[in-house]
Amino acid sequence: PFILLPLLVARPRPVYSPRSRRTAMAEVLSEGGPTNRPPVRRKFGEEEDILLLKEIVANGAHAVRRGSQSDKFDEVATSLNANGVMPWSTDGKHCIDRYRLLIATFRRADKARAATSGAEEEFGEKDQLLSDICNAIDDADERGRLERREASRERCRTTIRR
């Protein structure tokens, strides 16, 4: 009895010379393909934060309801990119993420300052902008709560009258 085993034939691997790899990469890059360079890290500093906050206040992006915030922050990013004041180009998602981080950090620090000291402290430009934005957000939230409460009372009144 003969047992036939399939022959394992090793396929030859294509041999690339360093020159052909470079040529292939150059072709990929010329066609708009991926690059070997790492993406540039867009790191906000104090000046960029102030520019971002000023643009947010100018566009009124902080006073917009949650559902349409992305459109407003796209406008903020467009105007920051158009003015050429930022050292890199940015997008709405990057702006809104940074904005939310700044607001959360400021509120935490503000709570800590209020708990530790009763004396007034000096605010820098960034802290003043954040304070104004937080006050505007809190006022808008309070107005919304009052409007919802009044609408609820009105619905109750109309239900009782029927």
PDB file of C-alpha atoms in Angstrom, residues 1-143:
ATOM      1  CA  PRO A   1       0.000   0.000   0.000  1.00  0.00           C
ATOM      2  CA  PHE A   2       1.287   3.285  -1.099  1.00  0.00           C
ATOM      3  CA  ILE A   3       0.257   6.437   0.714  1.00  0.00           C
ATOM      4  CA  LEU A   4       0.306   9.505  -1.410  1.00  0.00           C
ATOM      5  CA  LEU A   5       1.137  12.633   0.468  1.00  0.00           C
ATOM      6  CA  PRO A   6       0.660  15.981  -1.133  1.00  0.00           C
ATOM      7  CA  LEU A   7       3.900  17.589  -1.900  1.00  0.00           C
ATOM      8  CA  LEU A   8       4.466  20.764  -0.034  1.00  0.00           C
ATOM      9  CA  VAL A   9       5.915  23.160  -2.445  1.00  0.00           C
ATOM     10  CA  ALA A  10       7.377  26.261  -0.951  1.00  0.00           C
ATOM     11  CA  ARG A  11       6.438  29.285  -2.913  1.00  0.00           C
ATOM     12  CA  PRO A  12       9.312  31.543  -3.585  1.00  0.00           C
ATOM     13  CA  ARG A  13       8.980  34.892  -1.817  1.00  0.00           C
ATOM     14  CA  PRO A  14       9.347  37.895  -4.017  1.00  0.00           C
ATOM     15  CA  VAL A  15      12.698  39.493  -3.591  1.00  0.00           C
ATOM     16  CA  TYR A  16      12.658  43.232  -3.169  1.00  0.00           C
ATOM     17  CA  SER A  17      15.770  45.223  -3.388  1.00  0.00           C
ATOM     18  CA  PRO A  18      16.007  48.361  -1.228  1.00  0.00           C
ATOM     19  CA  ARG A  19      15.713  50.430  -4.386  1.00  0.00           C
ATOM     20  CA  SER A  20      12.456  48.774  -5.449  1.00  0.00           C
ATOM     21  CA  ARG A  21      10.976  49.329  -1.965  1.00  0.00           C
ATOM     22  CA  ARG A  22      11.806  53.013  -2.172  1.00  0.00           C
ATOM     23  CA  THR A  23      10.327  53.187  -5.631  1.00  0.00           C
ATOM     24  CA  ALA A  24       7.140  51.441  -4.479  1.00  0.00           C
ATOM     25  CA  MET A  25       6.853  53.804  -1.492  1.00  0.00           C
ATOM     26  CA  ALA A  26       7.391  56.817  -3.723  1.00  0.00           C
ATOM     27  CA  GLU A  27       4.593  55.621  -5.991  1.00  0.00           C
ATOM     28  CA  VAL A  28       2.255  55.159  -3.025  1.00  0.00           C
ATOM     29  CA  LEU A  29       3.102  58.616  -1.682  1.00  0.00           C
ATOM     30  CA  SER A  30       2.664  60.270  -5.062  1.00  0.00           C
ATOM     31  CA  GLU A  31      -0.822  58.757  -5.273  1.00  0.00           C
ATOM     32  CA  GLY A  32      -1.810  60.358  -1.970  1.00  0.00           C
ATOM     33  CA  GLY A  33      -1.320  57.222   0.089  1.00  0.00           C
ATOM     34  CA  PRO A  34      -0.090  56.911   3.666  1.00  0.00           C
ATOM     35  CA  THR A  35       3.060  58.628   4.806  1.00  0.00           C
ATOM     36  CA  ASN A  36       5.751  57.426   7.160  1.00  0.00           C
ATOM     37  CA  ARG A  37       5.791  60.698   9.078  1.00  0.00           C
ATOM     38  CA  PRO A  38       3.980  60.639  12.397  1.00  0.00           C
ATOM     39  CA  PRO A  39       1.053  63.041  12.696  1.00  0.00           C
ATOM     40  CA  VAL A  40       1.846  66.436  14.148  1.00  0.00           C
ATOM     41  CA  ARG A  41       0.712  66.686  17.731  1.00  0.00           C
ATOM     42  CA  ARG A  42      -1.543  69.646  18.254  1.00  0.00           C
ATOM     43  CA  LYS A  43      -0.725  70.706  21.773  1.00  0.00           C
ATOM     44  CA  PHE A  44      -2.591  73.675  23.196  1.00  0.00           C
ATOM     45  CA  GLY A  45      -0.650  76.193  25.221  1.00  0.00           C
ATOM     46  CA  GLU A  46      -1.831  79.237  27.148  1.00  0.00           C
ATOM     47  CA  GLU A  47      -1.972  81.472  24.042  1.00  0.00           C
ATOM     48  CA  GLU A  48      -3.872  78.900  21.970  1.00  0.00           C
ATOM     49  CA  ASP A  49      -6.363  78.380  24.816  1.00  0.00           C
ATOM     50  CA  ILE A  50      -7.014  82.131  24.994  1.00  0.00           C
ATOM     51  CA  LEU A  51      -7.447  82.340  21.210  1.00  0.00           C
ATOM     52  CA  LEU A  52      -9.851  79.393  21.293  1.00  0.00           C
ATOM     53  CA  LEU A  53     -11.892  80.851  24.160  1.00  0.00           C
ATOM     54  CA  LYS A  54     -12.105  84.271  22.502  1.00  0.00           C
ATOM     55  CA  GLU A  55     -13.330  82.691  19.293  1.00  0.00           C
ATOM     56  CA  ILE A  56     -15.886  80.588  21.203  1.00  0.00           C
ATOM     57  CA  VAL A  57     -17.267  83.706  22.877  1.00  0.00           C
ATOM     58  CA  ALA A  58     -17.277  85.636  19.574  1.00  0.00           C
ATOM     59  CA  ASN A  59     -19.225  82.862  17.795  1.00  0.00           C
ATOM     60  CA  GLY A  60     -21.505  82.207  20.756  1.00  0.00           C
ATOM     61  CA  ALA A  61     -20.645  78.503  20.709  1.00  0.00           C
ATOM     62  CA  HIS A  62     -20.831  78.288  24.514  1.00  0.00           C
ATOM     63  CA  ALA A  63     -24.467  79.427  24.540  1.00  0.00           C
ATOM     64  CA  VAL A  64     -25.729  76.822  22.079  1.00  0.00           C
ATOM     65  CA  ARG A  65     -27.752  73.797  23.121  1.00  0.00           C
ATOM     66  CA  ARG A  66     -25.977  70.464  23.167  1.00  0.00           C
ATOM     67  CA  GLY A  67     -27.462  69.125  19.915  1.00  0.00           C
ATOM     68  CA  SER A  68     -26.148  71.861  17.647  1.00  0.00           C
ATOM     69  CA  GLN A  69     -22.814  72.496  19.341  1.00  0.00           C
ATOM     70  CA  SER A  70     -20.813  70.618  16.732  1.00  0.00           C
ATOM     71  CA  ASP A  71     -21.932  72.994  13.972  1.00  0.00           C
ATOM     72  CA  LYS A  72     -20.916  76.031  16.023  1.00  0.00           C
ATOM     73  CA  PHE A  73     -17.562  74.514  16.910  1.00  0.00           C
ATOM     74  CA  ASP A  74     -16.963  73.728  13.241  1.00  0.00           C
ATOM     75  CA  GLU A  75     -17.442  77.465  12.635  1.00  0.00           C
ATOM     76  CA  VAL A  76     -14.980  78.222  15.446  1.00  0.00           C
ATOM     77  CA  ALA A  77     -12.396  75.898  13.895  1.00  0.00           C
ATOM     78  CA  THR A  78     -12.960  77.381  10.440  1.00  0.00           C
ATOM     79  CA  SER A  79     -12.418  80.923  11.677  1.00  0.00           C
ATOM     80  CA  LEU A  80      -9.317  79.907  13.670  1.00  0.00           C
ATOM     81  CA  ASN A  81      -7.880  78.229  10.583  1.00  0.00           C
ATOM     82  CA  ALA A  82      -8.835  81.124   8.291  1.00  0.00           C
ATOM     83  CA  ASN A  83      -7.258  83.759  10.534  1.00  0.00           C
ATOM     84  CA  GLY A  84      -3.982  81.867  10.666  1.00  0.00           C
ATOM     85  CA  VAL A  85      -3.573  82.601  14.366  1.00  0.00           C
ATOM     86  CA  MET A  86      -3.142  78.977  15.370  1.00  0.00           C
ATOM     87  CA  PRO A  87       0.197  77.277  14.685  1.00  0.00           C
ATOM     88  CA  TRP A  88      -1.651  74.257  13.215  1.00  0.00           C
ATOM     89  CA  SER A  89      -4.965  73.586  11.547  1.00  0.00           C
ATOM     90  CA  THR A  90      -7.726  72.310  13.769  1.00  0.00           C
ATOM     91  CA  ASP A  91     -11.234  70.931  13.462  1.00  0.00           C
ATOM     92  CA  GLY A  92     -14.480  71.260  15.384  1.00  0.00           C
ATOM     93  CA  LYS A  93     -14.017  68.031  17.324  1.00  0.00           C
ATOM     94  CA  HIS A  94     -10.596  69.102  18.544  1.00  0.00           C
ATOM     95  CA  CYS A  95     -11.985  72.501  19.593  1.00  0.00           C
ATOM     96  CA  ILE A  96     -14.975  71.092  21.467  1.00  0.00           C
ATOM     97  CA  ASP A  97     -12.837  68.494  23.248  1.00  0.00           C
ATOM     98  CA  ARG A  98     -10.399  71.170  24.397  1.00  0.00           C
ATOM     99  CA  TYR A  99     -13.266  73.476  25.412  1.00  0.00           C
ATOM    100  CA  ARG A 100     -14.899  70.781  27.536  1.00  0.00           C
ATOM    101  CA  LEU A 101     -11.572  69.951  29.169  1.00  0.00           C
ATOM    102  CA  LEU A 102     -10.930  73.628  29.977  1.00  0.00           C
ATOM    103  CA  ILE A 103     -14.413  74.088  31.452  1.00  0.00           C
ATOM    104  CA  ALA A 104     -14.185  70.929  33.587  1.00  0.00           C
ATOM    105  CA  THR A 105     -10.712  71.826  34.850  1.00  0.00           C
ATOM    106  CA  PHE A 106     -11.769  75.385  35.634  1.00  0.00           C
ATOM    107  CA  ARG A 107     -14.885  74.287  37.539  1.00  0.00           C
ATOM    108  CA  ARG A 108     -12.841  71.829  39.637  1.00  0.00           C
ATOM    109  CA  ALA A 109     -10.226  74.470  40.397  1.00  0.00           C
ATOM    110  CA  ASP A 110     -12.929  77.042  41.164  1.00  0.00           C
ATOM    111  CA  LYS A 111     -14.579  74.698  43.676  1.00  0.00           C
ATOM    112  CA  ALA A 112     -11.216  74.070  45.323  1.00  0.00           C
ATOM    113  CA  ARG A 113     -10.484  77.810  45.482  1.00  0.00           C
ATOM    114  CA  ALA A 114     -13.884  78.526  46.987  1.00  0.00           C
ATOM    115  CA  ALA A 115     -13.437  75.832  49.617  1.00  0.00           C
ATOM    116  CA  THR A 116      -9.956  76.856  50.698  1.00  0.00           C
ATOM    117  CA  SER A 117     -10.084  80.610  50.687  1.00  0.00           C
ATOM    118  CA  GLY A 118     -12.631  83.337  51.173  1.00  0.00           C
ATOM    119  CA  ALA A 119     -10.400  86.031  49.734  1.00  0.00           C
ATOM    120  CA  GLU A 120     -10.629  87.214  46.129  1.00  0.00           C
ATOM    121  CA  GLU A 121      -7.870  86.034  43.853  1.00  0.00           C
ATOM    122  CA  GLU A 122      -6.419  87.621  40.746  1.00  0.00           C
ATOM    123  CA  PHE A 123      -7.612  86.056  37.534  1.00  0.00           C
ATOM    124  CA  GLY A 124      -5.587  85.977  34.356  1.00  0.00           C
ATOM    125  CA  GLU A 125      -7.155  86.512  30.942  1.00  0.00           C
ATOM    126  CA  LYS A 126      -7.799  82.799  30.447  1.00  0.00           C
ATOM    127  CA  ASP A 127      -9.433  82.410  33.864  1.00  0.00           C
ATOM    128  CA  GLN A 128     -11.554  85.505  33.265  1.00  0.00           C
ATOM    129  CA  LEU A 129     -12.786  84.147  29.931  1.00  0.00           C
ATOM    130  CA  LEU A 130     -13.549  80.783  31.509  1.00  0.00           C
ATOM    131  CA  SER A 131     -15.367  82.482  34.379  1.00  0.00           C
ATOM    132  CA  ASP A 132     -17.504  84.497  31.955  1.00  0.00           C
ATOM    133  CA  ILE A 133     -18.285  81.398  29.901  1.00  0.00           C
ATOM    134  CA  CYS A 134     -19.218  79.360  32.999  1.00  0.00           C
ATOM    135  CA  ASN A 135     -21.470  82.171  34.245  1.00  0.00           C
ATOM    136  CA  ALA A 136     -23.195  82.367  30.854  1.00  0.00           C
ATOM    137  CA  ILE A 137     -23.688  78.581  30.815  1.00  0.00           C
ATOM    138  CA  ASP A 138     -25.107  78.605  34.347  1.00  0.00           C
ATOM    139  CA  ASP A 139     -27.467  81.495  33.497  1.00  0.00           C
ATOM    140  CA  ALA A 140     -28.702  79.695  30.374  1.00  0.00           C
ATOM    141  CA  ASP A 141     -29.250  76.500  32.368  1.00  0.00           C
ATOM    142  CA  GLU A 142     -31.211  78.409  35.012  1.00  0.00           C
ATOM    143  CA  ARG A 143     -33.367  80.112  32.356  1.00  0.00           C
TER     144      ARG A 143
END
